[in-house]
Coordinates of C-alpha atoms in Angstrom, one line a residue:
Chain I
X1 CA 7.2 14.8 -10.6
X2 CA 4.8 12.1 -9.6
X3 CA 2.4 13.7 -6.7
X4 CA -1.3 12.1 -5.7
X5 CA -4.1 13.9 -3.3
X6 CA -6.3 12.3 -1.9
X7 CA -9.6 14.6 0.6
X8 CA -10.6 14.7 3.8
X9 CA -8.0 13.5 6.0
X10 CA -10.8 13.0 8.3
X11 CA -14.2 12.9 8.1
X12 CA -17.0 11.2 11.0
X13 CA -20.2 11.2 8.8
X14 CA -23.5 8.9 10.4
X15 CA -24.5 5.6 9.6
X16 CA -27.0 6.1 6.4
X17 CA -25.6 8.8 4.9
X18 CA -24.0 8.9 1.6
X19 CA -19.9 9.3 1.1
X20 CA -18.2 11.0 -1.7
X21 CA -14.3 10.2 -1.4
X22 CA -12.1 12.4 -4.0
X23 CA -8.7 10.9 -5.3
X24 CA -6.2 12.7 -8.2
X25 CA -2.6 12.5 -9.5
X26 CA -0.5 15.2 -11.1
X27 CA 2.3 14.5 -13.5
X28 CA 1.3 11.6 -15.0
X29 CA -0.7 10.4 -17.9
X30 CA -2.8 6.9 -17.8
X31 CA -1.9 5.8 -14.5
X32 CA -3.5 2.3 -13.2
X33 CA -5.7 3.7 -10.1
X34 CA -6.3 2.0 -6.8
X35 CA -8.6 2.5 -3.1
X36 CA -7.7 0.5 -0.5
X37 CA -8.9 -0.1 2.9
X38 CA -6.9 -0.1 5.7
X39 CA -8.4 -1.6 9.3
X40 CA -7.0 -1.2 12.4
X41 CA -3.7 -3.3 12.6
X42 CA -4.7 -4.9 9.2
X43 CA -3.0 -5.1 6.3
X44 CA -4.6 -3.1 2.9
X45 CA -7.2 -4.9 1.3
X46 CA -8.4 -3.8 -1.7
X47 CA -11.4 -2.5 -3.0
X48 CA -11.0 -1.4 -6.8
X49 CA -9.1 -0.6 -9.6
X50 CA -8.7 0.7 -12.9
X51 CA -6.8 0.9 -15.8
X52 CA -8.8 3.4 -17.8
X53 CA -11.3 6.2 -17.9
X54 CA -14.7 4.7 -17.5
X55 CA -12.9 1.2 -16.8
X56 CA -13.7 -0.2 -13.0
X57 CA -12.8 -3.9 -11.5
X58 CA -14.3 -4.1 -8.1
X59 CA -12.9 -7.2 -5.3
X60 CA -15.0 -7.0 -3.0
X61 CA -18.9 -6.7 -3.0
X62 CA -19.9 -4.2 -0.7
X63 CA -21.7 -1.0 0.2
X64 CA -19.0 0.8 -1.8
X65 CA -19.1 1.9 -5.1
X66 CA -16.1 3.9 -7.7
X67 CA -15.7 5.9 -10.5
X68 CA -13.2 6.9 -12.8
X69 CA -14.7 9.9 -14.5
X70 CA -11.5 11.3 -15.3
X71 CA -7.9 10.2 -16.3
X72 CA -6.1 10.9 -12.5
X73 CA -9.0 10.9 -11.2
X74 CA -10.6 8.1 -8.9
X75 CA -13.5 8.6 -6.3
X76 CA -15.0 6.2 -3.9
X77 CA -18.4 6.8 -2.7
X78 CA -21.2 5.3 -1.3
X79 CA -25.7 5.8 -0.8
X80 CA -25.5 4.9 2.5
X81 CA -22.7 3.8 5.5
X82 CA -22.6 1.9 7.6
X83 CA -21.3 1.2 10.5
X84 CA -18.4 -1.5 9.3
X85 CA -17.7 1.3 6.5
X86 CA -15.4 2.8 9.3
X87 CA -11.6 2.4 8.1
X88 CA -8.8 4.6 7.0
X89 CA -9.1 4.7 3.3
X90 CA -6.4 5.0 0.7
X91 CA -6.1 6.3 -2.9
X92 CA -2.6 4.9 -5.5
X93 CA -1.8 5.1 -8.3
X94 CA 1.3 3.4 -10.8
X95 CA 1.8 3.9 -13.9
X96 CA 1.1 2.1 -16.8
X97 CA 3.4 -1.1 -17.5
X98 CA 5.1 -0.9 -14.5
X99 CA 4.7 -3.4 -11.9
X100 CA 7.4 -2.6 -9.0
X101 CA 6.5 0.8 -8.3
X102 CA 2.3 1.6 -6.2
X103 CA 2.4 5.4 -4.6
X104 CA 0.1 5.9 -2.0
X105 CA -2.2 9.1 -1.8
X106 CA -2.1 10.6 2.6
X107 CA -5.5 8.7 3.7
X108 CA -9.0 9.4 4.9
X109 CA -9.8 8.5 7.9
X110 CA -13.6 7.3 8.5
X111 CA -15.9 7.1 11.6
X112 CA -19.7 6.3 10.8
X113 CA -21.4 6.7 14.0
Chain W
X1 CA -3.1 -19.9 3.2
X2 CA -2.5 -16.0 3.0
X3 CA -0.5 -14.9 -0.2
X4 CA 2.0 -13.3 1.5
X5 CA 3.2 -13.7 6.2
X6 CA 4.5 -10.9 7.9
X7 CA 5.2 -10.9 11.5
X8 CA 3.3 -8.0 12.9
X9 CA 5.4 -7.8 15.9
X10 CA 6.2 -5.7 17.4
X11 CA 10.2 -5.3 17.0
X12 CA 11.9 -3.0 19.8
X13 CA 14.8 -2.2 18.8
X14 CA 17.6 0.3 21.0
X15 CA 18.7 3.5 19.5
X16 CA 21.6 2.0 16.5
X17 CA 20.3 -1.1 16.3
X18 CA 20.7 -3.2 13.1
X19 CA 16.4 -4.5 12.5
X20 CA 15.7 -7.1 10.3
X21 CA 12.3 -7.2 8.8
X22 CA 11.1 -10.3 6.4
X23 CA 8.5 -11.6 4.8
X24 CA 7.3 -15.5 3.4
X25 CA 5.7 -15.7 -0.3
X26 CA 4.4 -18.7 -1.1
X27 CA 3.5 -17.3 -5.5
X28 CA 6.2 -17.7 -7.5
X29 CA 5.2 -15.8 -9.8
X30 CA 6.5 -12.6 -8.2
X31 CA 8.8 -11.1 -9.5
X32 CA 8.5 -8.0 -7.9
X33 CA 9.2 -6.9 -4.5
X34 CA 8.4 -3.0 -2.6
X35 CA 8.7 -2.2 1.0
X36 CA 7.2 0.7 2.4
X37 CA 7.2 2.8 5.7
X38 CA 4.4 3.9 8.0
X39 CA 3.4 5.9 10.0
X40 CA 0.7 6.2 12.5
X41 CA -3.0 7.9 9.8
X42 CA -0.6 8.7 7.0
X43 CA -0.2 6.9 3.7
X44 CA 2.5 4.2 3.5
X45 CA 5.5 5.4 1.5
X46 CA 7.1 3.0 -1.1
X47 CA 11.0 2.5 0.3
X48 CA 12.5 0.0 -1.6
X49 CA 12.0 -2.1 -4.6
X50 CA 13.6 -4.7 -7.0
X51 CA 12.4 -7.2 -9.6
X52 CA 16.1 -9.3 -8.6
X53 CA 17.1 -11.7 -6.6
X54 CA 20.8 -10.3 -4.5
X55 CA 20.6 -7.3 -2.5
X56 CA 19.3 -3.7 -3.7
X57 CA 21.1 -1.0 -1.2
X58 CA 19.8 2.9 -0.4
X59 CA 21.5 4.8 2.2
X60 CA 20.3 2.8 5.8
X61 CA 18.0 0.6 3.9
X62 CA 19.4 -2.3 2.6
X63 CA 16.8 -5.2 0.1
X64 CA 17.1 -9.2 0.4
X65 CA 15.5 -11.2 -2.3
X66 CA 15.7 -14.8 -2.1
X67 CA 13.5 -16.0 -5.2
X68 CA 14.4 -19.7 -4.5
X69 CA 13.4 -19.4 -0.9
X70 CA 10.2 -16.9 -1.0
X71 CA 11.9 -15.1 1.6
X72 CA 12.8 -11.4 1.5
X73 CA 13.7 -9.1 4.0
X74 CA 14.3 -5.4 5.0
X75 CA 17.2 -4.6 6.6
X76 CA 17.6 -1.2 8.3
X77 CA 21.5 -0.2 9.7
X78 CA 22.0 2.5 12.8
X79 CA 17.8 2.6 13.5
X80 CA 16.5 5.6 14.5
X81 CA 13.4 6.0 16.7
X82 CA 11.9 8.2 13.1
X83 CA 12.5 5.0 11.4
X84 CA 9.1 3.3 14.5
X85 CA 6.7 2.9 12.1
X86 CA 5.2 -0.2 10.5
X87 CA 6.9 -1.8 7.9
X88 CA 4.3 -3.3 4.8
X89 CA 6.3 -5.7 2.3
X90 CA 4.1 -5.6 -0.7
X91 CA 4.9 -7.8 -4.5
X92 CA 3.6 -7.9 -8.0
X93 CA 3.3 -10.2 -11.3
X94 CA 4.1 -9.8 -14.6
X95 CA 1.1 -7.9 -16.5
X96 CA -1.3 -8.1 -13.7
X97 CA -3.0 -4.8 -12.5
X98 CA -2.3 -5.9 -8.7
X99 CA -0.4 -5.7 -6.0
X100 CA 0.1 -8.4 -2.4
X101 CA 0.7 -7.4 0.7
X102 CA 2.1 -8.4 3.7
X103 CA 0.5 -7.4 6.8
X104 CA 2.8 -4.7 8.3
X105 CA 5.3 -4.9 11.0
X106 CA 5.5 -2.1 13.4
X107 CA 9.3 -1.2 14.6
X108 CA 10.1 0.7 18.0
X109 CA 12.6 2.0 17.7
X110 CA 14.0 3.4 20.8
X111 CA 16.5 5.9 22.4

């Protein structure tokens, strides 16, 4: 069966520090991978998605970047965090060629102080 | 106008009640419809998915899609306190890699 791992669960970082969040998927090949951000009490904002290694689509121009160095690994990064980067970050995946199922990781609560 | 509209609630019901959660959408190209349950500080869990009009049942949950009205519903029978969570609807299009989410409805089932 397929599983998605996302870590860390909680992160507190000072303003101006770098960020690296990692997500890996097991039990599938060539998945589509996604990074979302969820502000408190609000909906999901798509940040990045990837259909293959090295292929990144950015949805929201901002202080973040994403990379996909391996087929089942997706990384969200920032060189210098802003207060406004605080939020709940979710990694997700879907099988290639399907559009009715999107599976989420457990999320990372990021607080920038 | 948002592509997907969902009442944020909160919706408070007594244990055992039938719950109806709804979303409306504006894009007739949406063909895939999903419902997620999200507990506080956790990732959304896929509850139901469908790609056709009509009803789909899974245990206490029934997903209903009315494409002519651009309206989808999730019914929860015999609601339990453990059903207390935020429920998100989501929609997708054929050969399109992005999904569109409602803002979520917070449900509280009182013992």
